[in-house]
Amino acid sequence: MPISETWLLPDGVADVLPEQAQVIEQLRRKALDFLASRGYQLVYTPFIEYIESLSSLSESNQDLDLATFKVIDQLSGRLLGVRADMTPQVARIDAHVHQVQGVARYCYAGTVLHTKPQGFNTTRAPLQLGAELFGSDSIDADVEMIDVMLNLIKTAGMVDGIHLDLGHVGLFRSLVKLAGLNKSTERQLSDLYQRKALPELAEFTQELKYGTDFYALGRYASDLDALQTHISTEIFADEAFKHAFDVLKTTYTEIQARWPNLNIGIDVVELRSYHYHTGLMYAVYAPNRAAPLAQGGRYDGIGEHFGRARPATGFSCDLYVLSAGQHQQIEKVVAPKGTAPDLLEAIAETRNQGLSVIQLLGNDDLNSVPNATHQLVNVAGEWKVETI
């Protein structure tokens, strides 16, 4: 390889330079401190595991499996995977490593790796931060998780103009089950819903059992009152459909009460990660951003692969996405060279104040410190920090 190409990085992988790295690190610390204040315990998970552990999300794992880099372990000869999502790892901890009776709350932060960029996010190495709650199937748990997610985004300084989307896979899933649809038809419907292709949906559902209900689900996906009016009595009387509807409506009401100024939208046919989630789904968006700031939902039974199926709900975000566009000037105080006790004391005191102090070396001068903003000078026998 020519030396001119040795500094190049793979597509979807990038360095994070000091001005943005400082913002991201401060955000990470604030976010984890906030989650700790809400009772979420920090865990660290390994960057690489046996592929069986990382593939614990049953049918949903087809997408996750395609996103996972795989290598052969030179010690055991077994197949290893580089984590593409930390949720399965936290589920393993809850189910097998740290078995808590009752509700368990965990949080995490770390880099994950994807074989290809996921969605609108162009990076293949997101810095994932998230929280998971195990052991409760109540609406209160979902409401708590959404509230925690919104407060975390508020901690990041992003409140104005944000939009919360709520959905529930149970509506579509129960209707598919009642209609007895095969997997192919189910996938076609899901695609039509995702594309909001109402004319195609109207034509496609004409020959389906409960076709008018499938069409109503897409036509009135954002209006629960209108949906209730247009769904047939038989479908609305179905226990699973009614439960999903009530959960969605109650969650909307409770979040609106906690966040009266928040813009909340409903989309019952937002079926991202449809096979992964088992109930409520939620995502937060900001103006002029295609990728969600954070997203999550309910995924009951996730620990079954490890021998302990538990109700679970959680969310995650990419700190790179959450901090996009934010840069922070790094203040650098330059101190003269020397070992005089008063100078060394002044340097230590300045650092204790939270400032970065660089002491000159050898024959260096101010020009030797790029982007220096301040200097430590002796004024009438007293060391002071002055702006350059």
mmCIF file of C-alpha atoms in Angstrom, residues 22-388:
data_model
loop_
_atom_site.group_PDB
_atom_site.id
_atom_site.type_symbol
_atom_site.label_atom_id
_atom_site.label_comp_id
_atom_site.label_asym_id
_atom_site.label_seq_id
_atom_site.Cartn_x
_atom_site.Cartn_y
_atom_site.Cartn_z
ATOM 1 C CA GLN A 22 -14.490 16.555 24.854
ATOM 2 C CA VAL A 23 -18.194 17.226 24.250
ATOM 3 C CA ILE A 24 -18.920 13.499 23.866
ATOM 4 C CA GLU A 25 -16.991 12.535 26.986
ATOM 5 C CA GLN A 26 -18.687 15.191 29.100
ATOM 6 C CA LEU A 27 -22.054 14.023 27.780
ATOM 7 C CA ARG A 28 -21.202 10.397 28.572
ATOM 8 C CA ARG A 29 -20.282 11.275 32.150
ATOM 9 C CA LYS A 30 -23.382 13.417 32.680
ATOM 10 C CA ALA A 31 -25.617 10.740 31.182
ATOM 11 C CA LEU A 32 -24.205 7.933 33.332
ATOM 12 C CA ASP A 33 -24.388 10.107 36.455
ATOM 13 C CA PHE A 34 -28.011 10.880 35.649
ATOM 14 C CA LEU A 35 -28.852 7.208 35.094
ATOM 15 C CA ALA A 36 -27.147 6.331 38.385
ATOM 16 C CA SER A 37 -29.360 8.909 40.119
ATOM 17 C CA ARG A 38 -32.392 7.037 38.769
ATOM 18 C CA GLY A 39 -31.138 3.708 40.119
ATOM 19 C CA TYR A 40 -29.612 2.259 36.947
ATOM 20 C CA GLN A 41 -26.436 0.359 37.758
ATOM 21 C CA LEU A 42 -23.486 0.599 35.389
ATOM 22 C CA VAL A 43 -22.159 -2.578 33.771
ATOM 23 C CA TYR A 44 -19.251 -3.136 31.387
ATOM 24 C CA THR A 45 -19.634 -5.855 28.793
ATOM 25 C CA PRO A 46 -16.897 -7.527 26.710
ATOM 26 C CA PHE A 47 -16.259 -6.232 23.211
ATOM 27 C CA ILE A 48 -16.216 -9.784 21.869
ATOM 28 C CA GLU A 49 -18.136 -12.939 22.846
ATOM 29 C CA TYR A 50 -19.056 -16.354 21.544
ATOM 30 C CA ILE A 51 -21.517 -15.800 18.737
ATOM 31 C CA GLU A 52 -24.197 -17.868 20.512
ATOM 32 C CA SER A 53 -24.362 -15.302 23.326
ATOM 33 C CA LEU A 54 -24.671 -12.383 20.947
ATOM 34 C CA SER A 55 -27.429 -14.160 19.007
ATOM 35 C CA SER A 56 -29.950 -14.375 21.824
ATOM 36 C CA LEU A 57 -32.809 -12.449 20.252
ATOM 37 C CA SER A 58 -34.410 -15.413 18.437
ATOM 38 C CA GLU A 59 -36.096 -14.493 15.142
ATOM 39 C CA SER A 60 -35.032 -10.859 15.311
ATOM 40 C CA ASN A 61 -31.414 -11.913 15.154
ATOM 41 C CA GLN A 62 -31.313 -12.198 11.404
ATOM 42 C CA ASP A 63 -30.670 -8.458 11.156
ATOM 43 C CA LEU A 64 -28.368 -8.480 14.170
ATOM 44 C CA ASP A 65 -26.492 -11.478 12.797
ATOM 45 C CA LEU A 66 -25.870 -9.662 9.501
ATOM 46 C CA ALA A 67 -24.605 -6.635 11.420
ATOM 47 C CA THR A 68 -22.120 -8.676 13.490
ATOM 48 C CA PHE A 69 -18.451 -9.084 12.581
ATOM 49 C CA LYS A 70 -17.299 -12.664 13.152
ATOM 50 C CA VAL A 71 -13.834 -14.091 13.797
ATOM 51 C CA ILE A 72 -12.397 -17.453 14.859
ATOM 52 C CA ASP A 73 -11.063 -17.670 18.414
ATOM 53 C CA GLN A 74 -7.433 -18.827 18.177
ATOM 54 C CA LEU A 75 -7.676 -20.410 21.649
ATOM 55 C CA SER A 76 -10.878 -22.434 21.383
ATOM 56 C CA GLY A 77 -11.488 -22.613 17.647
ATOM 57 C CA ARG A 78 -15.038 -21.359 18.235
ATOM 58 C CA LEU A 79 -16.749 -18.564 16.370
ATOM 59 C CA LEU A 80 -16.661 -15.177 18.104
ATOM 60 C CA GLY A 81 -18.693 -12.078 17.367
ATOM 61 C CA VAL A 82 -17.836 -8.427 17.921
ATOM 62 C CA ARG A 83 -20.815 -6.876 19.703
ATOM 63 C CA ALA A 84 -23.175 -4.998 17.385
ATOM 64 C CA ASP A 85 -25.615 -4.237 20.202
ATOM 65 C CA MET A 86 -25.149 -4.341 23.973
ATOM 66 C CA THR A 87 -28.717 -5.317 24.898
ATOM 67 C CA PRO A 88 -28.164 -9.093 24.464
ATOM 68 C CA GLN A 89 -25.097 -8.828 26.690
ATOM 69 C CA VAL A 90 -27.020 -7.052 29.450
ATOM 70 C CA ALA A 91 -29.774 -9.666 29.110
ATOM 71 C CA ARG A 92 -27.137 -12.372 29.643
ATOM 72 C CA ILE A 93 -25.957 -10.592 32.788
ATOM 73 C CA ASP A 94 -29.502 -10.316 34.142
ATOM 74 C CA ALA A 95 -30.435 -13.892 33.296
ATOM 75 C CA HIS A 96 -27.306 -15.779 34.258
ATOM 76 C CA VAL A 97 -24.505 -13.704 35.788
ATOM 77 C CA HIS A 98 -26.257 -11.291 38.167
ATOM 78 C CA GLN A 99 -29.618 -12.807 39.007
ATOM 79 C CA VAL A 100 -31.666 -10.204 40.832
ATOM 80 C CA GLN A 101 -35.041 -11.178 42.270
ATOM 81 C CA GLY A 102 -37.523 -8.498 41.335
ATOM 82 C CA VAL A 103 -36.805 -5.472 39.189
ATOM 83 C CA ALA A 104 -33.237 -4.937 37.972
ATOM 84 C CA ARG A 105 -32.005 -1.735 36.330
ATOM 85 C CA TYR A 106 -28.789 -1.510 34.330
ATOM 86 C CA CYS A 107 -27.055 1.075 32.176
ATOM 87 C CA TYR A 108 -24.034 0.894 29.897
ATOM 88 C CA ALA A 109 -21.876 2.862 27.498
ATOM 89 C CA GLY A 110 -19.407 1.545 24.947
ATOM 90 C CA THR A 111 -18.490 1.231 21.305
ATOM 91 C CA VAL A 112 -20.296 -1.329 19.171
ATOM 92 C CA LEU A 113 -19.352 -2.383 15.660
ATOM 93 C CA HIS A 114 -21.554 -2.952 12.594
ATOM 94 C CA THR A 115 -20.653 -4.639 9.337
ATOM 95 C CA LYS A 116 -22.624 -1.946 7.519
ATOM 96 C CA PRO A 117 -24.055 1.464 8.518
ATOM 97 C CA GLN A 118 -27.460 1.061 10.124
ATOM 98 C CA GLY A 119 -30.266 3.267 8.825
ATOM 99 C CA PHE A 120 -29.491 6.952 8.556
ATOM 100 C CA ASN A 121 -26.461 6.632 10.815
ATOM 101 C CA THR A 122 -23.357 6.583 8.631
ATOM 102 C CA THR A 123 -20.933 5.323 11.264
ATOM 103 C CA ARG A 124 -20.213 1.627 11.660
ATOM 104 C CA ALA A 125 -18.816 2.125 15.156
ATOM 105 C CA PRO A 126 -21.474 3.924 17.238
ATOM 106 C CA LEU A 127 -20.791 4.884 20.837
ATOM 107 C CA GLN A 128 -23.872 3.232 22.331
ATOM 108 C CA LEU A 129 -25.324 4.345 25.645
ATOM 109 C CA GLY A 130 -28.484 2.882 27.057
ATOM 110 C CA ALA A 131 -30.561 1.645 29.963
ATOM 111 C CA GLU A 132 -32.480 -1.597 30.507
ATOM 112 C CA LEU A 133 -35.165 -2.531 33.038
ATOM 113 C CA PHE A 134 -35.846 -6.228 33.714
ATOM 114 C CA GLY A 135 -38.539 -7.912 35.774
ATOM 115 C CA SER A 136 -41.638 -5.744 35.257
ATOM 116 C CA ASP A 137 -44.322 -6.055 32.599
ATOM 117 C CA SER A 138 -46.338 -3.078 33.847
ATOM 118 C CA ILE A 139 -47.111 0.102 31.930
ATOM 119 C CA ASP A 140 -45.361 1.937 34.769
ATOM 120 C CA ALA A 141 -42.059 0.372 33.678
ATOM 121 C CA ASP A 142 -42.509 1.589 30.089
ATOM 122 C CA VAL A 143 -43.498 5.058 31.295
ATOM 123 C CA GLU A 144 -40.454 5.180 33.557
ATOM 124 C CA MET A 145 -38.173 4.162 30.709
ATOM 125 C CA ILE A 146 -39.575 6.797 28.349
ATOM 126 C CA ASP A 147 -39.319 9.429 31.081
ATOM 127 C CA VAL A 148 -35.701 8.454 31.751
ATOM 128 C CA MET A 149 -34.932 8.634 28.014
ATOM 129 C CA LEU A 150 -36.470 12.096 27.692
ATOM 130 C CA ASN A 151 -34.661 13.377 30.778
ATOM 131 C CA LEU A 152 -31.375 12.017 29.459
ATOM 132 C CA ILE A 153 -31.880 13.946 26.231
ATOM 133 C CA LYS A 154 -32.719 16.990 28.337
ATOM 134 C CA THR A 155 -29.437 16.438 30.188
ATOM 135 C CA ALA A 156 -27.729 16.613 26.796
ATOM 136 C CA GLY A 157 -29.225 20.069 26.324
ATOM 137 C CA MET A 158 -31.786 19.074 23.694
ATOM 138 C CA VAL A 159 -35.359 19.839 24.693
ATOM 139 C CA ASP A 160 -36.808 22.439 22.339
ATOM 140 C CA GLY A 161 -38.533 20.990 19.311
ATOM 141 C CA ILE A 162 -37.996 17.305 20.121
ATOM 142 C CA HIS A 163 -40.704 14.861 19.089
ATOM 143 C CA LEU A 164 -41.634 11.551 20.719
ATOM 144 C CA ASP A 165 -43.074 8.781 18.542
ATOM 145 C CA LEU A 166 -45.045 5.977 20.200
ATOM 146 C CA GLY A 167 -46.139 2.683 18.666
ATOM 147 C CA HIS A 168 -47.083 -0.850 19.660
ATOM 148 C CA VAL A 169 -46.331 -3.967 17.625
ATOM 149 C CA GLY A 170 -49.190 -5.825 19.317
ATOM 150 C CA LEU A 171 -51.829 -4.202 17.116
ATOM 151 C CA PHE A 172 -50.348 -5.454 13.861
ATOM 152 C CA ARG A 173 -49.187 -8.745 15.350
ATOM 153 C CA SER A 174 -52.578 -9.668 16.785
ATOM 154 C CA LEU A 175 -54.333 -8.761 13.526
ATOM 155 C CA VAL A 176 -51.884 -10.915 11.545
ATOM 156 C CA LYS A 177 -52.550 -13.827 13.880
ATOM 157 C CA LEU A 178 -56.337 -13.462 13.641
ATOM 158 C CA ALA A 179 -56.147 -13.314 9.848
ATOM 159 C CA GLY A 180 -53.805 -16.340 9.710
ATOM 160 C CA LEU A 181 -51.391 -14.637 7.328
ATOM 161 C CA ASN A 182 -48.261 -16.395 6.111
ATOM 162 C CA LYS A 183 -44.810 -14.863 6.536
ATOM 163 C CA SER A 184 -44.634 -13.621 2.960
ATOM 164 C CA THR A 185 -47.899 -11.687 3.190
ATOM 165 C CA GLU A 186 -46.919 -10.367 6.604
ATOM 166 C CA ARG A 187 -43.643 -8.999 5.193
ATOM 167 C CA GLN A 188 -45.436 -7.382 2.248
ATOM 168 C CA LEU A 189 -47.876 -5.674 4.578
ATOM 169 C CA SER A 190 -45.087 -4.492 6.822
ATOM 170 C CA ASP A 191 -43.306 -2.995 3.818
ATOM 171 C CA LEU A 192 -46.448 -1.154 2.689
ATOM 172 C CA TYR A 193 -46.952 0.237 6.183
ATOM 173 C CA GLN A 194 -43.342 1.371 6.408
ATOM 174 C CA ARG A 195 -43.612 3.162 3.055
ATOM 175 C CA LYS A 196 -46.984 4.702 3.991
ATOM 176 C CA ALA A 197 -48.219 3.485 0.601
ATOM 177 C CA LEU A 198 -51.967 3.850 1.189
ATOM 178 C CA PRO A 199 -53.143 3.325 -2.436
ATOM 179 C CA GLU A 200 -51.087 0.122 -2.663
ATOM 180 C CA LEU A 201 -52.285 -0.900 0.792
ATOM 181 C CA ALA A 202 -55.937 -0.446 -0.220
ATOM 182 C CA GLU A 203 -55.455 -2.665 -3.268
ATOM 183 C CA PHE A 204 -53.354 -5.285 -1.452
ATOM 184 C CA THR A 205 -55.801 -5.709 1.445
ATOM 185 C CA GLN A 206 -58.907 -6.179 -0.706
ATOM 186 C CA GLU A 207 -58.548 -9.959 -0.821
ATOM 187 C CA LEU A 208 -57.274 -10.420 2.728
ATOM 188 C CA LYS A 209 -59.310 -11.650 5.638
ATOM 189 C CA TYR A 210 -59.975 -8.563 7.790
ATOM 190 C CA GLY A 211 -58.683 -6.504 4.866
ATOM 191 C CA THR A 212 -60.634 -3.401 5.880
ATOM 192 C CA ASP A 213 -59.055 -3.633 9.332
ATOM 193 C CA PHE A 214 -55.544 -3.912 7.880
ATOM 194 C CA TYR A 215 -56.287 -0.859 5.746
ATOM 195 C CA ALA A 216 -57.729 1.054 8.728
ATOM 196 C CA LEU A 217 -54.573 0.262 10.702
ATOM 197 C CA GLY A 218 -52.493 2.054 8.079
ATOM 198 C CA ARG A 219 -55.001 4.782 7.217
ATOM 199 C CA TYR A 220 -55.560 5.860 10.833
ATOM 200 C CA ALA A 221 -52.169 4.895 12.245
ATOM 201 C CA SER A 222 -51.666 8.291 13.923
ATOM 202 C CA ASP A 223 -55.133 8.800 15.389
ATOM 203 C CA LEU A 224 -56.226 6.322 18.043
ATOM 204 C CA ASP A 225 -59.770 7.675 18.284
ATOM 205 C CA ALA A 226 -60.275 7.410 14.524
ATOM 206 C CA LEU A 227 -58.683 3.978 14.517
ATOM 207 C CA GLN A 228 -61.076 2.755 17.201
ATOM 208 C CA THR A 229 -63.986 4.057 15.155
ATOM 209 C CA HIS A 230 -62.925 2.330 11.923
ATOM 210 C CA ILE A 231 -61.674 -0.984 13.316
ATOM 211 C CA SER A 232 -64.337 -3.686 13.276
ATOM 212 C CA THR A 233 -66.039 -4.647 16.511
ATOM 213 C CA GLU A 234 -64.728 -8.204 16.214
ATOM 214 C CA ILE A 235 -61.102 -7.079 16.018
ATOM 215 C CA PHE A 236 -61.405 -4.513 18.778
ATOM 216 C CA ALA A 237 -62.921 -7.163 21.021
ATOM 217 C CA ASP A 238 -59.843 -9.368 20.602
ATOM 218 C CA GLU A 239 -58.013 -9.471 23.923
ATOM 219 C CA ALA A 240 -54.503 -8.992 22.488
ATOM 220 C CA PHE A 241 -55.532 -6.163 20.156
ATOM 221 C CA LYS A 242 -57.474 -4.359 22.883
ATOM 222 C CA HIS A 243 -54.618 -4.747 25.361
ATOM 223 C CA ALA A 244 -52.092 -3.246 22.928
ATOM 224 C CA PHE A 245 -54.481 -0.380 22.146
ATOM 225 C CA ASP A 246 -55.072 0.380 25.842
ATOM 226 C CA VAL A 247 -51.354 0.231 26.669
ATOM 227 C CA LEU A 248 -50.562 2.683 23.897
ATOM 228 C CA LYS A 249 -53.336 5.087 24.882
ATOM 229 C CA THR A 250 -52.479 4.964 28.595
ATOM 230 C CA THR A 251 -48.785 5.506 27.919
ATOM 231 C CA TYR A 252 -49.581 8.498 25.720
ATOM 232 C CA THR A 253 -51.734 10.020 28.477
ATOM 233 C CA GLU A 254 -49.172 9.471 31.226
ATOM 234 C CA ILE A 255 -46.236 10.840 29.235
ATOM 235 C CA GLN A 256 -48.311 13.870 28.208
ATOM 236 C CA ALA A 257 -49.062 14.509 31.892
ATOM 237 C CA ARG A 258 -45.354 14.404 32.764
ATOM 238 C CA TRP A 259 -44.237 16.366 29.703
ATOM 239 C CA PRO A 260 -47.115 18.742 28.886
ATOM 240 C CA ASN A 261 -45.108 20.717 26.308
ATOM 241 C CA LEU A 262 -43.761 17.684 24.477
ATOM 242 C CA ASN A 263 -44.854 16.960 20.936
ATOM 243 C CA ILE A 264 -46.037 13.319 20.985
ATOM 244 C CA GLY A 265 -47.036 11.397 17.886
ATOM 245 C CA ILE A 266 -48.639 7.981 17.427
ATOM 246 C CA ASP A 267 -47.741 5.552 14.663
ATOM 247 C CA VAL A 268 -49.155 2.065 15.131
ATOM 248 C CA VAL A 269 -47.536 0.787 11.931
ATOM 249 C CA GLU A 270 -44.004 1.964 12.667
ATOM 250 C CA LEU A 271 -42.649 -1.574 12.555
ATOM 251 C CA ARG A 272 -38.899 -1.107 12.808
ATOM 252 C CA SER A 273 -37.376 -4.084 14.620
ATOM 253 C CA TYR A 274 -40.840 -5.650 14.458
ATOM 254 C CA HIS A 275 -39.667 -9.173 15.296
ATOM 255 C CA TYR A 276 -37.435 -7.910 18.101
ATOM 256 C CA HIS A 277 -39.954 -5.869 20.075
ATOM 257 C CA THR A 278 -42.914 -7.474 21.819
ATOM 258 C CA GLY A 279 -44.955 -4.427 22.810
ATOM 259 C CA LEU A 280 -44.582 -0.686 23.136
ATOM 260 C CA MET A 281 -41.967 1.070 20.975
ATOM 261 C CA TYR A 282 -40.693 4.625 21.260
ATOM 262 C CA ALA A 283 -38.235 6.977 19.586
ATOM 263 C CA VAL A 284 -37.227 10.615 19.990
ATOM 264 C CA TYR A 285 -36.446 12.888 17.053
ATOM 265 C CA ALA A 286 -35.098 16.411 16.738
ATOM 266 C CA PRO A 287 -35.835 18.931 13.972
ATOM 267 C CA ASN A 288 -33.705 18.583 10.839
ATOM 268 C CA ARG A 289 -32.294 15.222 11.918
ATOM 269 C CA ALA A 290 -33.191 12.014 10.138
ATOM 270 C CA ALA A 291 -31.753 9.613 12.717
ATOM 271 C CA PRO A 292 -33.517 9.283 16.090
ATOM 272 C CA LEU A 293 -31.749 10.755 19.099
ATOM 273 C CA ALA A 294 -32.760 7.668 21.102
ATOM 274 C CA GLN A 295 -35.072 4.721 20.635
ATOM 275 C CA GLY A 296 -36.268 1.649 22.449
ATOM 276 C CA GLY A 297 -39.190 -0.504 23.449
ATOM 277 C CA ARG A 298 -40.370 -3.635 25.187
ATOM 278 C CA TYR A 299 -38.753 -7.006 24.435
ATOM 279 C CA ASP A 300 -40.172 -9.469 26.941
ATOM 280 C CA GLY A 301 -38.601 -12.911 27.227
ATOM 281 C CA ILE A 302 -35.177 -11.795 26.030
ATOM 282 C CA GLY A 303 -33.354 -13.862 28.661
ATOM 283 C CA GLU A 304 -34.977 -17.148 27.578
ATOM 284 C CA HIS A 305 -31.889 -18.024 25.528
ATOM 285 C CA PHE A 306 -29.895 -17.946 28.784
ATOM 286 C CA GLY A 307 -32.446 -19.923 30.813
ATOM 287 C CA ARG A 308 -34.323 -17.062 32.458
ATOM 288 C CA ALA A 309 -37.049 -15.348 30.448
ATOM 289 C CA ARG A 310 -37.971 -11.999 31.978
ATOM 290 C CA PRO A 311 -40.093 -8.993 31.014
ATOM 291 C CA ALA A 312 -37.803 -6.235 29.752
ATOM 292 C CA THR A 313 -37.885 -2.727 28.368
ATOM 293 C CA GLY A 314 -35.080 -0.363 27.473
ATOM 294 C CA PHE A 315 -33.638 2.245 25.169
ATOM 295 C CA SER A 316 -30.310 3.190 23.653
ATOM 296 C CA CYS A 317 -28.750 6.101 21.819
ATOM 297 C CA ASP A 318 -25.591 6.845 19.892
ATOM 298 C CA LEU A 319 -23.602 9.558 21.663
ATOM 299 C CA TYR A 320 -22.138 10.581 18.307
ATOM 300 C CA VAL A 321 -25.656 11.296 17.020
ATOM 301 C CA LEU A 322 -26.746 12.948 20.267
ATOM 302 C CA SER A 323 -23.751 15.311 20.237
ATOM 303 C CA ALA A 324 -23.673 15.936 16.477
ATOM 304 C CA GLY A 325 -22.777 19.493 15.579
ATOM 305 C CA GLN A 326 -21.565 20.343 19.074
ATOM 306 C CA HIS A 327 -17.964 21.421 19.498
ATOM 307 C CA GLN A 328 -16.233 22.916 22.477
ATOM 308 C CA GLN A 329 -13.171 25.113 22.500
ATOM 309 C CA ILE A 330 -10.555 23.613 24.769
ATOM 310 C CA GLU A 331 -8.998 26.277 26.964
ATOM 311 C CA LYS A 332 -5.244 25.807 27.249
ATOM 312 C CA VAL A 333 -3.195 27.714 29.786
ATOM 313 C CA VAL A 334 0.497 27.927 28.932
ATOM 314 C CA ALA A 335 2.925 28.166 31.842
ATOM 315 C CA PRO A 336 6.599 29.127 31.503
ATOM 316 C CA LYS A 337 9.267 26.520 32.068
ATOM 317 C CA GLY A 338 10.944 26.390 35.446
ATOM 318 C CA THR A 339 10.874 24.600 38.780
ATOM 319 C CA ALA A 340 10.462 27.519 41.175
ATOM 320 C CA PRO A 341 8.158 26.471 44.041
ATOM 321 C CA ASP A 342 5.790 29.417 43.550
ATOM 322 C CA LEU A 343 5.450 28.604 39.810
ATOM 323 C CA LEU A 344 4.783 24.905 40.447
ATOM 324 C CA GLU A 345 2.247 25.837 43.129
ATOM 325 C CA ALA A 346 0.502 28.231 40.738
ATOM 326 C CA ILE A 347 0.352 25.531 38.045
ATOM 327 C CA ALA A 348 -1.134 23.005 40.492
ATOM 328 C CA GLU A 349 -3.698 25.516 41.755
ATOM 329 C CA THR A 350 -4.757 26.410 38.202
ATOM 330 C CA ARG A 351 -5.210 22.739 37.340
ATOM 331 C CA ASN A 352 -7.251 22.237 40.509
ATOM 332 C CA GLN A 353 -9.603 24.899 39.177
ATOM 333 C CA GLY A 354 -10.364 22.590 36.250
ATOM 334 C CA LEU A 355 -8.163 24.287 33.660
ATOM 335 C CA SER A 356 -5.697 22.541 31.380
ATOM 336 C CA VAL A 357 -2.158 23.790 31.977
ATOM 337 C CA ILE A 358 0.741 23.016 29.644
ATOM 338 C CA GLN A 359 4.220 23.919 30.833
ATOM 339 C CA LEU A 360 6.724 24.857 28.169
ATOM 340 C CA LEU A 361 9.582 22.459 27.440
ATOM 341 C CA GLY A 362 13.193 23.202 26.519
ATOM 342 C CA ASN A 363 13.370 26.153 24.139
ATOM 343 C CA ASP A 364 9.605 26.193 23.479
ATOM 344 C CA ASP A 365 7.576 29.396 23.440
ATOM 345 C CA LEU A 366 3.887 30.194 23.014
ATOM 346 C CA ASN A 367 4.060 29.285 19.338
ATOM 347 C CA SER A 368 4.900 25.725 20.354
ATOM 348 C CA VAL A 369 1.413 25.215 21.852
ATOM 349 C CA PRO A 370 -1.270 25.139 19.134
ATOM 350 C CA ASN A 371 -4.549 26.874 19.977
ATOM 351 C CA ALA A 372 -3.330 28.197 23.321
ATOM 352 C CA THR A 373 -5.978 30.484 24.866
ATOM 353 C CA HIS A 374 -4.363 31.710 28.116
ATOM 354 C CA GLN A 375 -0.996 32.048 29.743
ATOM 355 C CA LEU A 376 0.285 32.047 33.292
ATOM 356 C CA VAL A 377 2.225 35.254 33.953
ATOM 357 C CA ASN A 378 3.934 36.719 36.982
ATOM 358 C CA VAL A 379 2.507 40.125 37.818
ATOM 359 C CA ALA A 380 4.229 41.911 40.688
ATOM 360 C CA GLY A 381 5.256 38.615 42.249
ATOM 361 C CA GLU A 382 1.839 36.977 41.850
ATOM 362 C CA TRP A 383 1.003 34.379 39.207
ATOM 363 C CA LYS A 384 -2.159 35.147 37.215
ATOM 364 C CA VAL A 385 -3.983 33.595 34.277
ATOM 365 C CA GLU A 386 -4.365 36.036 31.393
ATOM 366 C CA THR A 387 -6.063 35.679 28.031
ATOM 367 C CA ILE A 388 -3.680 35.551 25.094
#
